Amino acid sequence: MLKLHRVTKIFNPGGPDERVALRQVSLEVPQGQVVTIIGSNGAGKSTLLNVIAGVYSIEEGAIFLKGQDISSWPEYRRAAFIGRVFQDPTRGTAASMTVEENLALAMRRGKRRALRWGITPEERRYFKEQLAQLGLGLEDRIRDKVGLLSGGQRQALAVLMATLTKPKLLLLDEHTAALDPRTAKVVMELTQRVISQHQLTALMVTHNMDQALRYGHRTLMMHEGRIILDISDPLRSQLKVSHLLEMFEQASRNSLEDRILLTSPG
Amino acid sequence: MNIWLGALEQGFLFGAMVLGIYLTFRVLNYPDLTIDGSFTLGAAVAAKAILMGYDPWWGLAMAFICGAMAGLVTGLLHTQLKVTPLLSGILTMIGLYSVNLRIMGQANVSLLRRETIFTGIKGFIPDPWGTLLLAVLLFAAVFLAVYLFLCTELGMALRATGDNEQMIRSLGVNTDYTKLVGLALGNGLIAFSGSLVGQYQGFADIGMGIGMIVAGLASIIIGETLVGTQTLIRAMASAIIGSLIYRSIISLVLQLGLSPTDLKLFTSLMVVAALALPLVRNRLGFSPLRGAGDVKVTPRNQNF
């Protein structure tokens, strides 16, 4: 499904502030697998997702989606197959446009935008139905501007928008980290529901080790641009957060700072 | 009476320009300074077309197309050569000065005793109402077309580009393309308006575009303060209401004895005052004048 072959990403190559964010990362994710990714700040988790989404070009290696080499595709072209939810709820939605307009934009993912009417009546009905499933009362606010919604509502909408067209791949970049614990739980449950409903392939970056082990089928740990741990079910299901922390400490020396970061609920 | 009629006529004729600026500055969130050049371009192209014996209505169409091409140049400078939005507009605007002189052959082209769209309408409906009626009808057509466009898939993608570029790109839209479309359409409208104003006043002048950006922004800000931006239709209506009020204010101050040469300074100060008003109001602790549902007190785009 998704395959990365020795992918290297260097920021400011050759410059005085050169930084290697990914070092020859190889990864294969089969169809329908949900992978959680953990690691300290600067480990390369977000860079990994951005490189897959095409936000950054890569210096070495190749990226394949469904057997097709997409390494040189621009971001908007890859977006036809890749849904994304960002950490900041304001980044995944257009504040000055209404709820239904945002969904209509998402409905046309990867399609040519022509001079056809932007929202059809059937779509409006479909959106209401989908919004009702969120259980946040958004189905009665489809004409409201998204900027008027709360952070949690916006993020739930962003999850819905990212998955509306059942993309081949879903990338979640700490998408519950900016929310309060209760809202985070609601959004996470929603995410899990859509993923299993559409049997999506997904990569989820998280700061929360407990979350990393609880969700999905496989967990990756990254450190300094490398994948230092790759563990799948059923072995993974026996793993505890403390084990993970131990492994992490073995791999990295600067444990104290990371322990604080990794155990904080998010 | 005559002065107010003139202000009304001009408000509608400049209305297409204000809508063009609304498209680039507000919808696309792109501080495009091509305007001063593309407005004159429209007038120059239409005047030249009329002098060459073309139907004046053709002049309008050609002005729109030429303006759109000027917008494309600005857009290509930005999207392909990565020139900043402000500079890309300035470069096109300055280049257009020479282009406009080339088109007109001299700094001022008179349309005296030539057939224009306004002499045409006066044959059916004599002034005072003929010119106004034509101005209103033309503006209504432009307004409707722009509104319908912004409700299409492409138009919505364009609005999303101005609102949240990263988000709409992650939904598969090539934002370089939507920016080009927006800049072409915006400058097309501005040139269209220029061609109307040129025919209305009976001449095209190389300096007639100077300060159009500020005049357009003044109109938009006045309109937004009074009408608000809660819905798309309201935001668009604020452009024309603002244009009408702005032209009325100009007529009024000229009537009161302000020298026409001081108009540009007056307009600048008006924009400064309009931009400062919300800040001053907040600092003095007054509540905003606008409705409770309105979340935007300060103008969204502070780049101008």
Coordinates of C-alpha atoms in Angstrom, one line a residue:
Chain A
M1 CA 0.0 0.0 0.0
L2 CA 2.5 2.6 1.2
K3 CA 6.2 2.0 0.8
L4 CA 9.1 4.2 1.7
H5 CA 12.5 3.2 0.4
R6 CA 15.6 4.7 2.1
V7 CA 14.0 8.1 2.3
T8 CA 16.3 10.9 3.5
K9 CA 15.2 14.4 4.2
I10 CA 17.7 17.2 4.9
F11 CA 16.7 20.7 5.7
N12 CA 18.9 23.5 4.4
P13 CA 21.4 21.1 2.8
G14 CA 24.9 22.5 2.6
G15 CA 24.0 25.5 4.8
P16 CA 25.4 26.2 8.2
D17 CA 22.1 25.2 9.8
E18 CA 21.8 21.9 7.9
R19 CA 19.7 19.3 9.7
V20 CA 19.0 15.7 8.7
A21 CA 15.4 15.1 9.6
L22 CA 15.1 11.6 8.1
R23 CA 17.9 9.2 7.6
Q24 CA 17.3 6.5 5.1
V25 CA 13.9 5.6 6.4
S26 CA 12.4 2.5 4.9
L27 CA 8.8 1.4 5.8
E28 CA 6.1 -0.7 4.4
V29 CA 2.5 -0.4 5.4
P30 CA 0.0 -3.0 4.1
Q31 CA -3.6 -2.1 3.2
G32 CA -5.8 -1.5 6.2
Q33 CA -3.1 -1.3 8.7
V34 CA -3.1 1.5 11.3
V35 CA 0.3 2.5 12.5
T36 CA 1.0 4.7 15.5
I37 CA 4.2 6.7 15.7
I38 CA 5.9 8.0 18.8
G39 CA 9.2 9.7 19.5
S40 CA 10.6 12.8 21.1
N41 CA 10.5 16.3 19.7
G42 CA 12.6 16.5 16.6
A43 CA 12.7 12.8 16.1
G44 CA 11.3 13.2 12.6
K45 CA 7.6 12.0 13.1
S46 CA 6.0 15.1 11.6
T47 CA 8.6 15.3 8.8
L48 CA 7.8 11.7 7.9
L49 CA 4.1 12.5 7.4
N50 CA 5.0 15.8 5.6
V51 CA 7.3 13.9 3.3
I52 CA 4.6 11.3 2.5
A53 CA 2.1 14.1 1.9
G54 CA 4.4 16.0 -0.4
V55 CA 4.8 19.1 1.7
Y56 CA 8.6 18.6 1.6
S57 CA 10.6 17.1 -1.3
I58 CA 13.1 14.4 -0.4
E59 CA 16.8 14.3 -1.0
E60 CA 17.2 10.5 -1.4
G61 CA 15.0 7.5 -1.7
A62 CA 11.5 6.9 -3.1
I63 CA 7.9 6.8 -1.9
F64 CA 5.4 4.5 -3.4
L65 CA 1.6 4.5 -3.0
K66 CA -0.2 1.4 -4.3
G67 CA 2.9 0.5 -6.3
Q68 CA 3.2 3.9 -7.9
D69 CA 6.2 6.1 -7.4
I70 CA 4.8 9.4 -6.1
S71 CA 8.2 10.9 -5.0
S72 CA 8.0 13.7 -7.6
W73 CA 4.3 14.5 -7.3
P74 CA 3.4 17.9 -5.9
E75 CA 1.4 18.0 -2.7
Y76 CA -2.0 18.8 -4.3
R77 CA -1.7 15.8 -6.6
R78 CA -0.9 13.4 -3.8
A79 CA -3.8 14.9 -1.8
A80 CA -6.2 13.1 -4.2
F81 CA -5.3 9.9 -2.3
I82 CA -4.1 11.1 1.0
G83 CA -6.3 12.7 3.7
R84 CA -4.7 14.7 6.5
V85 CA -5.6 16.1 9.9
F86 CA -3.3 18.6 11.5
Q87 CA -2.6 19.3 15.2
D88 CA -4.0 22.8 15.0
P89 CA -7.8 22.7 14.4
T90 CA -7.6 26.0 12.5
R91 CA -5.3 24.5 9.9
G92 CA -7.7 21.8 8.6
T93 CA -10.7 24.0 8.0
A94 CA -11.6 27.3 6.3
A95 CA -12.8 29.7 9.0
S96 CA -14.6 32.2 6.8
M97 CA -16.6 29.5 5.0
T98 CA -19.6 27.6 6.2
V99 CA -19.7 24.0 7.5
E100 CA -21.3 22.8 4.4
E101 CA -18.9 24.7 2.1
N102 CA -16.0 23.1 3.9
L103 CA -17.5 19.7 3.5
A104 CA -18.2 20.4 -0.2
L105 CA -14.5 21.4 -0.7
A106 CA -13.5 18.1 0.9
M107 CA -16.1 16.1 -1.2
R108 CA -14.2 17.2 -4.4
R109 CA -10.8 15.9 -3.2
G110 CA -8.7 15.2 -6.2
K111 CA -11.3 16.1 -8.7
R112 CA -11.1 18.9 -11.2
R113 CA -12.9 22.0 -9.9
A114 CA -15.1 23.3 -12.7
L115 CA -17.8 25.9 -13.1
R116 CA -20.4 23.5 -11.7
W117 CA -22.5 24.4 -8.7
G118 CA -20.4 24.2 -5.6
I119 CA -22.8 22.2 -3.4
T120 CA -25.7 20.0 -4.7
P121 CA -28.9 19.3 -2.7
E122 CA -28.0 15.6 -2.5
E123 CA -24.6 16.5 -1.0
R124 CA -26.3 18.8 1.6
R125 CA -28.5 15.8 2.7
Y126 CA -25.4 13.6 2.8
F127 CA -23.5 16.1 4.9
K128 CA -26.3 16.4 7.4
E129 CA -26.4 12.7 7.8
Q130 CA -22.6 12.5 8.3
L131 CA -22.6 15.4 10.7
A132 CA -25.4 13.8 12.7
Q133 CA -23.1 10.8 13.3
L134 CA -20.6 13.0 15.0
G135 CA -23.2 13.7 17.7
L136 CA -22.0 17.3 18.2
G137 CA -25.2 19.0 16.8
L138 CA -23.3 20.3 13.8
E139 CA -26.1 19.0 11.4
D140 CA -28.2 22.0 12.5
R141 CA -25.3 24.5 11.9
I142 CA -24.3 23.7 8.3
R143 CA -24.8 27.3 7.3
D144 CA -22.7 28.6 10.2
K145 CA -19.1 29.8 9.5
V146 CA -16.6 27.3 10.8
G147 CA -14.8 30.1 12.6
L148 CA -17.8 30.2 15.0
L149 CA -17.2 26.6 16.1
S150 CA -15.2 25.4 19.1
G151 CA -11.7 23.8 18.6
G152 CA -13.1 20.3 19.2
Q153 CA -16.0 20.8 16.8
R154 CA -13.6 22.1 14.2
Q155 CA -11.2 19.2 14.6
A156 CA -14.1 16.7 14.4
L157 CA -15.1 18.4 11.2
A158 CA -11.5 18.2 10.0
V159 CA -11.5 14.4 10.6
L160 CA -14.8 14.1 8.7
M161 CA -13.4 16.2 5.8
A162 CA -10.2 14.2 5.7
T163 CA -12.1 10.9 5.4
L164 CA -15.2 11.9 3.5
T165 CA -13.9 10.5 0.2
K166 CA -12.3 7.4 1.8
P167 CA -8.7 8.2 0.9
K168 CA -6.2 5.5 0.3
L169 CA -4.1 6.8 3.2
L170 CA -4.9 8.9 6.3
L171 CA -2.2 10.9 8.0
L172 CA -2.9 12.1 11.5
D173 CA -0.4 14.5 13.0
E174 CA -1.0 14.7 16.8
H175 CA -4.5 15.7 15.9
T176 CA -5.9 15.5 19.5
A177 CA -2.9 17.1 21.2
A178 CA -4.3 20.7 21.1
L179 CA -7.7 19.7 22.5
D180 CA -8.8 19.4 26.1
P181 CA -8.8 15.8 27.4
R182 CA -12.6 15.3 27.1
T183 CA -12.8 16.7 23.5
A184 CA -9.6 14.8 22.6
K185 CA -11.4 11.6 23.6
V186 CA -14.4 12.4 21.5
V187 CA -12.3 13.2 18.5
M188 CA -10.2 10.1 19.0
E189 CA -13.2 7.9 19.2
L190 CA -14.6 9.5 16.1
T191 CA -11.3 8.9 14.3
Q192 CA -11.3 5.2 15.3
R193 CA -14.8 4.8 14.2
V194 CA -14.2 6.3 10.7
I195 CA -11.0 4.3 10.3
S196 CA -12.7 1.0 11.0
Q197 CA -15.8 1.9 9.1
H198 CA -13.9 2.6 5.9
Q199 CA -11.0 0.2 6.7
L200 CA -8.6 3.0 6.1
T201 CA -4.8 2.7 6.1
A202 CA -3.5 5.3 8.5
L203 CA -0.4 6.7 10.1
M204 CA -1.0 8.5 13.5
V205 CA 1.7 10.5 15.2
T206 CA 1.1 10.9 18.9
H207 CA 3.0 12.2 22.0
N208 CA 1.0 9.8 24.2
M209 CA 2.5 6.4 24.6
D210 CA -0.6 4.9 26.1
Q211 CA -2.6 6.1 23.1
A212 CA 0.1 4.7 20.8
L213 CA -0.2 1.2 22.2
R214 CA -4.0 1.3 22.6
Y215 CA -4.9 2.2 19.0
G216 CA -4.0 0.6 15.7
H217 CA -2.1 -2.6 14.9
R218 CA 1.5 -1.5 14.9
T219 CA 3.7 1.0 16.7
L220 CA 6.8 2.8 15.4
M221 CA 9.3 4.6 17.6
M222 CA 11.4 7.3 16.0
H223 CA 14.6 8.9 17.2
E224 CA 16.9 11.3 15.4
G225 CA 15.4 10.6 12.0
R226 CA 15.4 6.8 12.3
I227 CA 12.8 4.2 13.1
I228 CA 14.3 2.6 16.2
L229 CA 11.4 0.3 17.1
D230 CA 8.8 -1.4 14.9
I231 CA 6.5 -3.7 16.8
S232 CA 3.2 -5.2 15.6
D233 CA 0.3 -7.1 17.1
P234 CA 0.1 -9.6 18.6
L235 CA 3.5 -9.0 20.2
R236 CA 2.6 -5.3 20.7
S237 CA -0.6 -6.1 22.7
Q238 CA 1.6 -7.5 25.5
L239 CA 3.7 -4.4 25.6
K240 CA 3.2 -1.9 28.5
V241 CA 4.0 1.8 28.5
S242 CA 6.8 1.1 30.9
H243 CA 8.4 -1.4 28.5
L244 CA 8.2 1.2 25.8
L245 CA 9.8 3.7 28.0
E246 CA 12.7 1.3 28.8
M247 CA 13.2 0.6 25.2
F248 CA 13.2 4.3 24.5
E249 CA 15.8 5.0 27.2
Q250 CA 18.0 2.3 25.8
A251 CA 17.9 3.9 22.5
S252 CA 18.3 7.5 23.6
R253 CA 20.4 8.8 26.5
N254 CA 18.5 12.0 27.2
S255 CA 15.7 10.2 28.9
L256 CA 14.6 12.6 31.5
E257 CA 13.3 15.3 29.3
D258 CA 11.7 12.7 27.0
R259 CA 10.1 10.8 29.8
I260 CA 8.3 14.0 30.9
L261 CA 7.1 14.6 27.3
L262 CA 6.1 11.1 26.6
T263 CA 4.1 10.4 29.7
S264 CA 2.1 13.6 29.7
P265 CA -1.4 12.8 28.6
G266 CA -2.5 14.3 25.3
Chain B
M1 CA -29.3 67.1 -7.7
N2 CA -26.8 66.8 -10.6
I3 CA -23.9 66.2 -8.3
W4 CA -25.6 63.4 -6.5
L5 CA -26.7 61.8 -9.8
G6 CA -23.0 62.0 -10.9
A7 CA -21.9 60.4 -7.7
L8 CA -24.4 57.6 -8.1
E9 CA -23.4 57.0 -11.7
Q10 CA -19.7 56.9 -10.8
G11 CA -20.4 54.7 -7.8
F12 CA -21.8 52.0 -10.1
L13 CA -19.2 52.5 -12.8
F14 CA -16.4 52.2 -10.3
G15 CA -18.3 49.3 -8.7
A16 CA -16.8 46.7 -10.9
M17 CA -13.3 47.9 -9.9
V18 CA -14.2 47.7 -6.2
L19 CA -15.5 44.1 -6.8
G20 CA -12.2 43.3 -8.5
I21 CA -10.3 44.6 -5.5
Y22 CA -12.6 42.7 -3.2
L23 CA -11.7 39.5 -5.2
T24 CA -8.0 39.9 -4.9
F25 CA -7.6 41.6 -1.5
R26 CA -10.4 40.0 0.4
V27 CA -11.4 36.7 -1.3
L28 CA -7.9 35.7 -2.4
N29 CA -6.2 37.6 0.5
Y30 CA -3.6 38.8 -2.0
P31 CA -2.4 42.4 -1.7
D32 CA -2.4 43.0 -5.5
L33 CA -1.1 46.4 -6.6
T34 CA -1.5 45.8 -10.4
I35 CA -4.8 47.7 -10.1
D36 CA -3.4 51.2 -10.9
G37 CA -2.0 49.9 -14.1
S38 CA -4.8 47.6 -15.1
F39 CA -7.5 50.2 -14.6
T40 CA -5.8 52.6 -17.0
L41 CA -5.1 49.6 -19.3
G42 CA -8.9 49.0 -19.6
A43 CA -9.6 52.7 -20.4
A44 CA -6.7 52.8 -22.9
V45 CA -7.8 49.6 -24.7
A46 CA -11.4 50.7 -25.0
A47 CA -10.5 54.2 -26.2
K48 CA -8.1 52.8 -28.8
A49 CA -10.7 50.3 -29.9
I50 CA -13.3 53.0 -30.3
L51 CA -10.9 55.3 -32.2
M52 CA -10.1 52.4 -34.5
G53 CA -13.8 52.1 -35.3
Y54 CA -14.7 49.1 -33.3
D55 CA -18.1 48.9 -31.5
P56 CA -17.7 50.4 -28.0
W57 CA -19.2 47.2 -26.5
W58 CA -16.3 45.3 -28.1
G59 CA -14.0 47.8 -26.3
L60 CA -15.5 46.6 -22.9
A61 CA -14.8 43.0 -23.8
M62 CA -11.3 43.7 -25.0
A63 CA -10.6 45.7 -21.9
F64 CA -11.7 42.8 -19.7
I65 CA -9.4 40.3 -21.6
C66 CA -6.4 42.7 -21.5
G67 CA -6.9 43.3 -17.7
A68 CA -7.1 39.5 -17.1
M69 CA -3.8 39.1 -18.9
A70 CA -2.2 41.8 -16.8
G71 CA -3.5 39.9 -13.7
L72 CA -2.0 36.7 -15.2
V73 CA 1.4 38.4 -15.5
T74 CA 1.3 39.4 -11.8
G75 CA 0.1 35.8 -10.9
L76 CA 2.9 34.1 -12.9
L77 CA 5.5 36.4 -11.4
H78 CA 4.3 35.3 -8.0
T79 CA 3.6 31.6 -8.6
Q80 CA 6.4 30.7 -11.0
L81 CA 9.2 33.1 -10.1
K82 CA 8.3 33.3 -6.4
V83 CA 8.2 37.1 -6.4
T84 CA 6.4 38.4 -3.3
P85 CA 2.7 39.4 -3.8
L86 CA 3.4 43.1 -3.3
L87 CA 6.4 43.3 -5.6
S88 CA 4.8 41.2 -8.3
G89 CA 1.9 43.6 -8.5
I90 CA 4.2 46.7 -8.4
L91 CA 6.3 45.3 -11.3
T92 CA 3.3 44.7 -13.5
M93 CA 1.8 48.1 -12.6
I94 CA 5.0 49.9 -13.5
G95 CA 5.4 47.9 -16.7
L96 CA 1.8 48.6 -17.7
Y97 CA 2.6 52.4 -17.6
S98 CA 4.7 52.0 -20.7
V99 CA 2.3 49.5 -22.2
N100 CA -0.6 51.9 -21.7
L101 CA 1.4 54.7 -23.4
R102 CA 2.1 52.4 -26.3
I103 CA -1.6 51.6 -26.7
M104 CA -2.7 55.2 -26.5
G105 CA 0.2 56.6 -28.5
Q106 CA 0.1 59.7 -26.2
A107 CA -0.7 60.5 -22.6
N108 CA -4.3 61.5 -23.3
V109 CA -6.8 60.2 -25.8
S110 CA -10.1 62.1 -26.3
L111 CA -13.3 60.3 -27.3
L112 CA -15.0 63.6 -28.1
R113 CA -17.9 63.1 -30.7
R114 CA -17.2 59.4 -30.8
E115 CA -19.7 56.7 -30.4
T116 CA -19.5 55.3 -26.8
I117 CA -21.9 52.9 -25.0
F118 CA -23.3 56.0 -23.2
T119 CA -24.0 58.0 -26.4
G120 CA -25.8 54.8 -27.5
I121 CA -28.1 54.6 -24.5
K122 CA -28.9 58.3 -24.6
G123 CA -30.5 57.6 -28.0
F124 CA -33.2 55.5 -26.2
I125 CA -33.4 57.0 -22.8
P126 CA -32.2 60.6 -22.5
D127 CA -30.2 61.7 -19.5
P128 CA -30.5 62.3 -16.6
W129 CA -31.6 58.6 -16.4
G130 CA -30.0 56.9 -19.3
T131 CA -26.4 56.8 -18.1
L132 CA -27.4 55.8 -14.6
L133 CA -29.6 53.0 -15.9
L134 CA -26.8 51.6 -18.0
A135 CA -24.3 51.9 -15.1
V136 CA -26.7 50.1 -12.8
L137 CA -27.5 47.3 -15.3
L138 CA -23.9 46.7 -16.1
F139 CA -23.0 46.6 -12.5
A140 CA -25.9 44.2 -11.7
A141 CA -24.7 41.8 -14.4
V142 CA -21.1 41.9 -13.1
F143 CA -22.3 41.4 -9.5
L144 CA -24.5 38.5 -10.4
A145 CA -21.7 36.9 -12.5
V146 CA -19.1 37.2 -9.7
Y147 CA -21.6 35.9 -7.1
L148 CA -22.5 32.9 -9.1
F149 CA -18.8 32.2 -9.9
L150 CA -17.9 32.3 -6.2
C151 CA -20.6 29.7 -5.6
T152 CA -19.1 27.2 -8.1
E153 CA -16.6 24.5 -7.3
L154 CA -13.8 26.7 -8.8
G155 CA -15.0 29.8 -7.0
M156 CA -15.2 28.0 -3.7
A157 CA -11.7 26.6 -4.2
L158 CA -10.6 30.2 -4.8
R159 CA -12.2 31.4 -1.6
A160 CA -10.6 28.6 0.3
T161 CA -7.2 29.5 -1.2
G162 CA -7.5 33.0 0.4
D163 CA -8.8 31.6 3.7
N164 CA -6.5 28.6 4.3
E165 CA -4.1 27.8 1.5
Q166 CA -2.6 24.7 3.3
M167 CA -6.0 23.2 3.9
I168 CA -7.2 23.5 0.3
R169 CA -3.9 22.1 -1.0
S170 CA -4.4 19.2 1.3
L171 CA -7.7 18.7 -0.4
G172 CA -6.1 18.4 -3.8
V173 CA -6.3 21.9 -5.2
N174 CA -3.4 23.5 -7.1
T175 CA -3.3 26.8 -5.3
D176 CA -1.1 28.3 -8.0
Y177 CA -3.9 27.8 -10.4
T178 CA -6.6 29.3 -8.2
K179 CA -4.4 32.3 -7.5
L180 CA -4.0 32.9 -11.3
V181 CA -7.7 32.6 -11.8
G182 CA -8.4 35.1 -9.0
L183 CA -5.9 37.6 -10.2
A184 CA -7.0 37.4 -13.8
L185 CA -10.7 37.7 -12.9
G186 CA -10.0 40.6 -10.5
N187 CA -7.9 42.6 -12.9
G188 CA -10.2 41.8 -15.7
L189 CA -13.0 43.5 -13.7
I190 CA -10.8 46.4 -12.8
A191 CA -9.9 47.0 -16.5
F192 CA -13.6 46.6 -17.4
S193 CA -14.4 49.3 -14.9
G194 CA -11.6 51.4 -16.4
S195 CA -13.1 51.1 -19.8
L196 CA -16.5 52.2 -18.5
V197 CA -15.1 55.2 -16.7
G198 CA -13.0 56.2 -19.8
Q199 CA -16.1 56.1 -22.0
Y200 CA -18.1 57.9 -19.3
Q201 CA -15.7 60.8 -18.9
G202 CA -14.9 60.9 -22.7
F203 CA -11.2 60.4 -22.5
A204 CA -8.5 58.0 -21.4
D205 CA -5.6 59.4 -19.5
I206 CA -2.3 57.8 -18.5
G207 CA -2.7 59.0 -14.9
M208 CA -6.3 58.0 -14.4
G209 CA -5.4 54.8 -12.5
I210 CA -3.2 56.5 -9.9
G211 CA -4.6 55.9 -6.5
M212 CA -7.3 53.5 -7.6
I213 CA -6.1 50.9 -5.0
V214 CA -6.6 53.4 -2.2
A215 CA -10.0 54.6 -3.6
G216 CA -11.1 50.9 -3.9
L217 CA -9.9 50.0 -0.4
A218 CA -11.6 53.1 1.0
S219 CA -14.9 51.9 -0.6
I220 CA -14.5 48.4 0.7
I221 CA -13.7 49.5 4.2
I222 CA -16.6 51.9 4.3
G223 CA -18.9 49.2 3.0
E224 CA -17.7 46.6 5.4
T225 CA -18.2 48.9 8.3
L226 CA -21.7 49.6 7.4
V227 CA -22.9 46.3 5.8
G228 CA -20.7 43.7 7.4
T229 CA -19.1 40.6 6.0
Q230 CA -21.2 37.8 7.7
T231 CA -22.3 36.2 4.4
L232 CA -20.8 36.2 1.0
I233 CA -23.7 38.3 -0.5
R234 CA -23.3 40.9 2.3
A235 CA -19.5 41.1 1.8
M236 CA -20.1 41.7 -1.9
A237 CA -22.9 44.2 -1.3
S238 CA -20.6 46.1 1.0
A239 CA -18.3 46.6 -2.0
I240 CA -21.0 48.5 -4.0
I241 CA -22.5 50.3 -1.0
G242 CA -19.0 51.4 -0.1
S243 CA -18.3 52.6 -3.7
L244 CA -21.5 54.6 -3.8
I245 CA -20.8 56.3 -0.4
Y246 CA -17.2 56.9 -1.3
R247 CA -18.2 58.7 -4.5
S248 CA -20.8 60.7 -2.6
I249 CA -18.2 61.8 -0.1
I250 CA -15.8 62.8 -2.9
S251 CA -18.6 64.8 -4.6
L252 CA -19.5 66.4 -1.3
V253 CA -16.0 67.6 -0.3
L254 CA -15.4 68.9 -3.8
Q255 CA -18.7 70.8 -3.5
L256 CA -17.5 72.1 -0.2
G257 CA -14.4 73.6 -1.9
L258 CA -11.7 71.0 -1.6
S259 CA -9.2 71.4 -4.4
P260 CA -9.4 68.4 -6.8
T261 CA -5.6 68.1 -6.6
D262 CA -6.0 67.4 -2.8
L263 CA -8.3 64.5 -3.4
K264 CA -5.6 61.8 -3.3
L265 CA -4.4 63.0 0.1
F266 CA -8.0 63.2 1.3
T267 CA -8.6 59.6 0.2
S268 CA -5.5 58.3 1.9
L269 CA -6.4 60.0 5.1
M270 CA -9.9 58.5 4.9
V271 CA -8.4 55.0 4.6
V272 CA -6.1 55.7 7.5
A273 CA -9.0 56.9 9.6
A274 CA -11.1 53.9 8.7
L275 CA -8.3 51.5 9.7
A276 CA -7.5 53.4 12.9
L277 CA -11.1 53.6 14.0
P278 CA -11.5 50.0 15.4
L279 CA -8.2 50.4 17.3
V280 CA -9.1 53.7 18.8
R281 CA -12.5 52.4 19.7
N282 CA -11.1 49.4 21.5
R283 CA -8.5 51.5 23.3
L284 CA -11.2 54.0 24.5
G285 CA -13.3 51.0 25.6
F286 CA -16.3 51.7 23.3
S287 CA -18.2 48.6 22.1
P288 CA -18.1 48.0 18.4
L289 CA -21.0 49.5 16.4
R290 CA -21.6 46.4 14.5
G291 CA -24.0 43.5 15.3
A292 CA -23.4 40.9 17.9
G293 CA -22.9 38.1 15.4
D294 CA -19.9 39.8 13.9
V295 CA -16.6 38.5 15.1
K296 CA -14.3 40.6 12.9
V297 CA -13.8 44.1 14.3
T298 CA -10.5 44.8 12.6
P299 CA -10.1 44.3 8.8
R300 CA -8.8 40.9 8.0
N301 CA -6.1 42.0 5.6
Q302 CA -3.7 44.4 7.2
N303 CA -1.2 44.2 4.3
F304 CA -2.2 47.2 2.4

